[in-house]
Coordinates of C-alpha atoms and ligand atoms in Angstrom, one line a residue:
X264 CA 93.2 -146.9 110.2
X265 CA 93.8 -150.3 108.7
X266 CA 90.1 -150.6 108.2
X267 CA 89.9 -149.6 104.6
X268 CA 89.5 -152.7 102.5
X269 CA 86.2 -151.8 101.1
X270 CA 85.7 -149.5 98.1
X271 CA 84.4 -146.0 98.8
X272 CA 81.8 -145.2 96.3
X273 CA 80.5 -142.2 98.1
X274 CA 83.9 -140.5 98.2
X275 CA 84.7 -141.2 94.6
X276 CA 81.4 -140.0 93.3
X277 CA 81.1 -136.8 95.3
X278 CA 84.7 -135.8 96.0
X279 CA 85.7 -134.8 99.5
X280 CA 83.8 -131.5 99.8
X281 CA 81.0 -129.5 98.4
X282 CA 78.7 -132.4 99.0
X283 CA 75.6 -130.4 99.6
X284 CA 75.7 -128.9 96.1
X285 CA 75.9 -132.2 94.4
X286 CA 73.3 -134.0 96.6
X287 CA 70.2 -132.7 95.0
X288 CA 71.2 -133.7 91.5
X289 CA 72.9 -137.0 92.2
X290 CA 71.5 -138.4 95.4
X291 CA 70.3 -142.0 95.5
X292 CA 67.6 -142.7 98.0
X293 CA 69.9 -144.4 100.5
X294 CA 72.3 -141.6 100.6
X295 CA 69.6 -139.0 101.0
X296 CA 68.3 -140.9 103.9
X297 CA 71.7 -141.2 105.4
X298 CA 72.4 -137.5 105.1
X299 CA 69.2 -136.6 107.0
X300 CA 70.0 -139.2 109.6
X301 CA 73.5 -137.8 110.0
X302 CA 72.1 -134.2 110.2
X303 CA 69.7 -135.1 112.9
X304 CA 72.4 -136.4 115.2
X305 CA 71.5 -140.1 114.7
X306 CA 75.1 -141.0 114.7
X307 CA 77.2 -141.2 117.9
X308 CA 79.9 -143.8 117.7
X309 CA 80.0 -143.3 114.0
X310 CA 80.4 -139.6 114.2
X311 CA 83.1 -139.8 116.8
X312 CA 85.2 -142.2 114.7
X313 CA 85.0 -139.9 111.7
X314 CA 87.3 -137.4 113.4
X315 CA 89.7 -140.1 114.4
X316 CA 89.8 -141.8 111.0
X317 CA 89.6 -138.9 108.7
X318 CA 91.3 -136.1 110.7
X319 CA 90.1 -132.7 111.7
X320 CA 89.7 -131.4 108.2
X321 CA 87.2 -134.0 107.3
X322 CA 85.3 -133.7 110.5
X323 CA 84.9 -130.0 109.9
X324 CA 82.8 -130.8 106.9
X325 CA 80.3 -132.8 109.0
X326 CA 77.5 -133.6 109.0
X327 CA 77.6 -134.6 105.4
X328 CA 81.1 -136.1 105.3
X329 CA 81.0 -139.3 103.4
X330 CA 84.4 -140.3 104.9
X331 CA 83.0 -141.8 108.0
X332 CA 84.1 -145.5 107.9
X333 CA 80.9 -146.3 109.7
X334 CA 78.9 -145.0 106.8
X335 CA 81.0 -146.3 103.9
X336 CA 79.0 -148.0 101.3
X337 CA 75.8 -146.1 102.0
X338 CA 75.5 -144.7 98.6
X339 CA 74.2 -146.5 95.6
X340 CA 73.7 -149.9 97.1
X341 CA 70.2 -149.8 98.3
X342 CA 70.6 -148.4 101.8
X343 CA 67.4 -147.8 103.6
X344 CA 68.5 -144.7 105.7
X345 CA 66.5 -143.4 108.6
X346 CA 63.3 -144.9 107.5
X347 CA 64.9 -148.3 107.4
X348 CA 63.6 -151.3 109.2
X349 CA 65.7 -150.6 112.3
X350 CA 64.7 -146.9 112.6
X351 CA 64.3 -146.1 116.3
X352 CA 66.3 -149.1 117.4
X353 CA 69.4 -148.7 119.5
X354 CA 72.2 -151.2 119.1
X355 CA 75.4 -151.1 121.1
X356 CA 78.4 -152.8 119.7
X357 CA 81.2 -153.8 122.1
X358 CA 84.5 -154.5 120.3
X359 CA 86.2 -156.9 122.7
X360 CA 89.5 -155.8 124.3
X361 CA 91.5 -152.9 123.0
X362 CA 94.7 -153.0 120.8
X363 CA 96.5 -150.9 123.4
X364 CA 95.6 -153.0 126.4
X365 CA 99.0 -154.7 126.1
X366 CA 100.7 -151.4 127.0
X367 CA 98.5 -150.9 130.1
X368 CA 98.8 -154.1 132.0
X369 CA 98.7 -152.4 135.4
X370 CA 95.4 -150.6 134.6
X371 CA 93.6 -153.5 133.0
X372 CA 94.6 -155.9 135.8
X373 CA 92.9 -153.8 138.4
X374 CA 89.8 -155.5 139.8
X375 CA 86.3 -154.2 139.1
X376 CA 83.1 -155.4 140.8
X377 CA 80.9 -157.5 138.5
X378 CA 78.3 -158.1 141.1
X379 CA 78.9 -161.7 141.8
X380 CA 82.7 -161.4 142.1
X381 CA 85.6 -159.1 141.2
X382 CA 87.4 -159.5 138.0
X383 CA 90.1 -157.8 135.9
X384 CA 89.1 -154.5 134.3
X385 CA 89.9 -156.0 130.9
X386 CA 92.2 -158.4 129.2
X387 CA 94.5 -158.2 126.1
X388 CA 92.6 -160.9 124.2
X389 CA 94.3 -163.5 122.0
X390 CA 96.0 -163.4 118.6
X391 CA 96.7 -165.6 115.7
X392 CA 100.2 -167.1 115.2
X393 CA 101.0 -164.4 112.7
X394 CA 100.1 -161.9 115.4
X395 CA 96.7 -160.7 114.1
X396 CA 95.4 -159.4 117.4
X397 CA 91.9 -160.3 118.6
X398 CA 91.4 -156.6 119.5
X399 CA 92.1 -155.6 115.9
X400 CA 89.7 -158.3 114.6
X401 CA 86.9 -157.1 117.0
X402 CA 87.2 -153.5 115.9
X403 CA 87.2 -154.4 112.2
X404 CA 84.1 -156.7 112.4
X405 CA 82.4 -154.2 114.7
X406 CA 82.9 -151.3 112.2
X407 CA 81.6 -153.5 109.4
X408 CA 78.6 -154.3 111.5
X409 CA 78.0 -150.7 112.3
X410 CA 77.8 -149.8 108.7
X411 CA 75.3 -152.5 108.0
X412 CA 73.1 -151.6 110.9
X413 CA 73.2 -147.9 110.3
X414 CA 72.2 -148.4 106.7
X415 CA 69.0 -150.0 108.0
X416 CA 68.3 -147.0 110.2
X417 CA 69.6 -148.2 113.6
X418 CA 71.3 -145.9 116.1
X419 CA 74.6 -147.5 116.8
X420 CA 76.9 -146.9 119.7
X421 CA 80.3 -148.4 120.3
X422 CA 81.8 -149.0 123.8
X423 CA 85.1 -147.9 122.3
X424 CA 86.4 -147.2 118.8
X425 CA 90.2 -147.4 119.4
X426 CA 89.8 -144.0 120.9
X427 CA 91.0 -144.9 124.5
X428 CA 94.4 -145.8 125.9
X429 CA 93.0 -149.0 127.3
X430 CA 89.7 -150.7 128.1
X431 CA 87.0 -149.7 128.8
X432 CA 86.7 -152.0 131.8
X433 CA 84.1 -154.7 131.6
X434 CA 81.8 -153.0 134.1
X435 CA 81.8 -149.8 132.1
X436 CA 81.2 -151.8 128.9
X437 CA 78.0 -153.0 130.5
X438 CA 77.0 -149.6 131.7
X439 CA 77.4 -148.1 128.2
X440 CA 74.7 -150.5 126.9
X441 CA 72.5 -149.9 129.9
X442 CA 72.7 -146.1 129.7
X443 CA 72.0 -146.2 126.0
X444 CA 68.9 -148.3 126.8
X445 CA 70.0 -150.5 124.0
X446 CA 67.5 -152.8 122.4
X447 CA 70.4 -155.2 121.8
X448 CA 74.1 -155.3 122.7
X449 CA 76.6 -157.5 120.9
X450 CA 80.2 -158.0 122.2
X451 CA 82.5 -159.1 119.4
X452 CA 85.3 -161.5 120.1
X453 CA 87.4 -164.4 118.8
X454 CA 88.5 -167.3 121.0
X455 CA 91.9 -168.5 122.0
X456 CA 91.2 -172.2 122.5
X457 CA 93.4 -175.2 121.6
X458 CA 94.3 -175.9 117.9
X459 CA 91.7 -178.3 116.4
X460 CA 88.9 -176.5 118.3
X461 CA 87.0 -174.8 115.5
X462 CA 83.9 -172.8 114.8
X463 CA 82.0 -169.9 116.3
X464 CA 79.8 -169.7 119.4
X465 CA 77.5 -167.2 121.2
X466 CA 77.8 -166.7 124.9
X467 CA 74.6 -166.1 126.7
X468 CA 74.1 -164.6 130.2
X469 CA 73.4 -167.1 132.9
X470 CA 70.8 -166.4 135.6
X471 CA 72.8 -164.5 138.2
X472 CA 71.9 -162.3 141.1
X473 CA 74.4 -160.6 143.4
X474 CA 75.4 -157.0 144.1
X475 CA 74.7 -154.9 141.0
X476 CA 74.2 -158.1 138.9
X477 CA 70.7 -159.3 138.2
X478 CA 70.1 -160.9 134.8
X479 CA 66.6 -162.3 135.4
X480 CA 65.1 -159.8 132.9
X481 CA 67.6 -160.4 130.1
X482 CA 68.2 -164.2 130.1
X483 CA 65.2 -164.9 127.9
X484 CA 65.6 -162.1 125.3
X485 CA 69.4 -162.6 125.2
X486 CA 68.9 -166.3 124.3
X487 CA 66.6 -165.3 121.5
X488 CA 69.1 -162.8 120.2
X489 CA 71.9 -165.5 120.5
X490 CA 69.9 -168.2 118.7
X491 CA 69.2 -165.9 115.8
X492 CA 72.8 -164.9 115.5
X493 CA 73.9 -168.6 115.4
X494 CA 71.5 -169.3 112.5
X495 CA 72.5 -166.2 110.5
X496 CA 76.2 -166.4 111.2
X497 CA 76.2 -169.9 110.0
X498 CA 74.3 -169.1 106.8
X499 CA 76.5 -166.0 105.9
X500 CA 79.9 -167.4 106.7
X501 CA 79.4 -171.1 106.0
X502 CA 81.3 -171.8 109.2
X503 CA 80.0 -174.4 111.6
X504 CA 79.1 -173.9 115.3
X505 CA 82.0 -174.7 117.7
X506 CA 83.1 -178.3 117.8
X507 CA 84.5 -178.0 121.4
X508 CA 81.6 -176.7 123.5
X509 CA 77.8 -176.2 123.3
X510 CA 77.1 -179.7 121.9
X511 CA 76.9 -178.3 118.3
X512 CA 74.4 -175.7 119.2
X513 CA 76.8 -172.8 118.9
X514 CA 75.6 -171.6 122.3
X515 CA 77.3 -171.4 125.6
X516 CA 76.0 -170.0 128.9
X517 CA 78.3 -168.3 131.4
X518 CA 78.0 -166.6 134.8
X519 CA 81.5 -165.3 135.0
X520 CA 81.5 -162.4 132.5
X521 CA 81.0 -158.9 134.0
X522 CA 79.9 -157.6 130.7
X523 CA 76.9 -160.0 130.8
X524 CA 76.3 -160.1 134.6
X525 CA 76.0 -156.3 134.8
X526 CA 73.8 -155.8 131.7
X527 CA 70.2 -154.8 132.1
X528 CA 69.5 -155.0 128.4
X529 CA 69.6 -158.0 126.0
X530 CA 73.3 -158.9 125.4
X531 CA 75.4 -161.7 124.0
X532 CA 79.1 -162.3 123.3
X533 CA 80.0 -163.7 119.9
X534 CA 83.2 -165.7 119.6
X535 CA 83.6 -165.7 115.8
X536 CA 86.2 -168.5 115.7
X537 CA 89.3 -169.8 117.3
X538 CA 92.4 -167.7 116.6
X539 CA 94.7 -170.6 117.8
X540 CA 93.5 -172.9 115.1
X541 CA 95.2 -172.4 111.8
X542 CA 92.2 -173.0 109.7
X543 CA 90.0 -170.7 111.7
X544 CA 92.8 -168.1 111.9
X545 CA 92.9 -168.1 108.1
X546 CA 89.2 -167.2 108.0
X547 CA 89.4 -164.6 110.8
X548 CA 92.3 -162.9 109.0
X549 CA 90.4 -162.7 105.7
X550 CA 88.5 -159.4 105.2
X551 CA 85.9 -161.1 103.0
X552 CA 85.2 -163.6 105.7
X553 CA 84.8 -160.7 108.3
X554 CA 82.4 -159.0 106.0
X555 CA 80.4 -162.2 105.9
X556 CA 80.5 -162.4 109.6
X557 CA 79.3 -158.9 110.0
X558 CA 76.4 -159.7 107.7
X559 CA 75.5 -162.7 109.8
X560 CA 75.6 -160.6 113.0
X561 CA 73.5 -157.8 111.4
X562 CA 70.9 -160.3 110.1
X563 CA 70.6 -161.9 113.6
X564 CA 70.3 -158.6 115.3
X565 CA 67.7 -157.4 112.8
X566 CA 65.7 -160.6 113.2
X567 CA 65.7 -160.1 116.9
X568 CA 64.7 -156.5 116.8
X569 CA 61.9 -157.1 114.3
X570 CA 60.4 -159.9 116.2
Ligands
ZN1695 ZN1 87.9 -161.8 123.6

């Protein structure tokens, strides 16, 4: 609900209803494409969130409702629609944590099998000193990212969209990407490291094998995805790679994350900055910076998918 900082050209231009009548006369290329794409069921996470964000009345006007936050900004700014460069590509976005995890500690502390070990279902995530929660940050950046990718024709699925009481658990987050046969999965986070530790980093899956975990097939492509995201995130945000790990590469490799261990499709985690550092926290709390971060992520994903 708080995700509403961007202007809504589509809504202003067409009003809330009777969209189909106006379309033929006014439609810019990008919106036309988007409408076709919506009508053919290309939207899943986006469609689900329309009902949540805009209420039952708006969802009743689907498939042409321009109120979907995942589609805002489609009209009039050069969107490519279903014929875009990412047509046919499936991207799963995993907003880290869940704002309501803090009210469900018993559930999220239950252990799940991550192949190589057992681990908590999920965690609450961190927050800035002014209590901007990581789980709110991850949803906001993820929604912005969804808009950018959908505009380029990608099919975008969320692991959750603030539509669950808690979680999902890390093993389910991985399964959602696997089931979708995603071409790329990005898990969006912000770090909770010591003050003075600054910058972003991308976490890559280590080579692990055990139980349901076997990352042999995804280590290589996930690294490629991660390296592209580092370059594009740096360019779009102007932020530097982390100064506290990765030797300035912006890359870290881990074998203890269920979301990576259980993935069978290319996947990375992105820690966009350190919420415990006041300078980083100021950036992460700034909607303009978050839009830049989403642009960097989208560019990195696109580069990887078009390789
Ligand atoms: Zn996190």
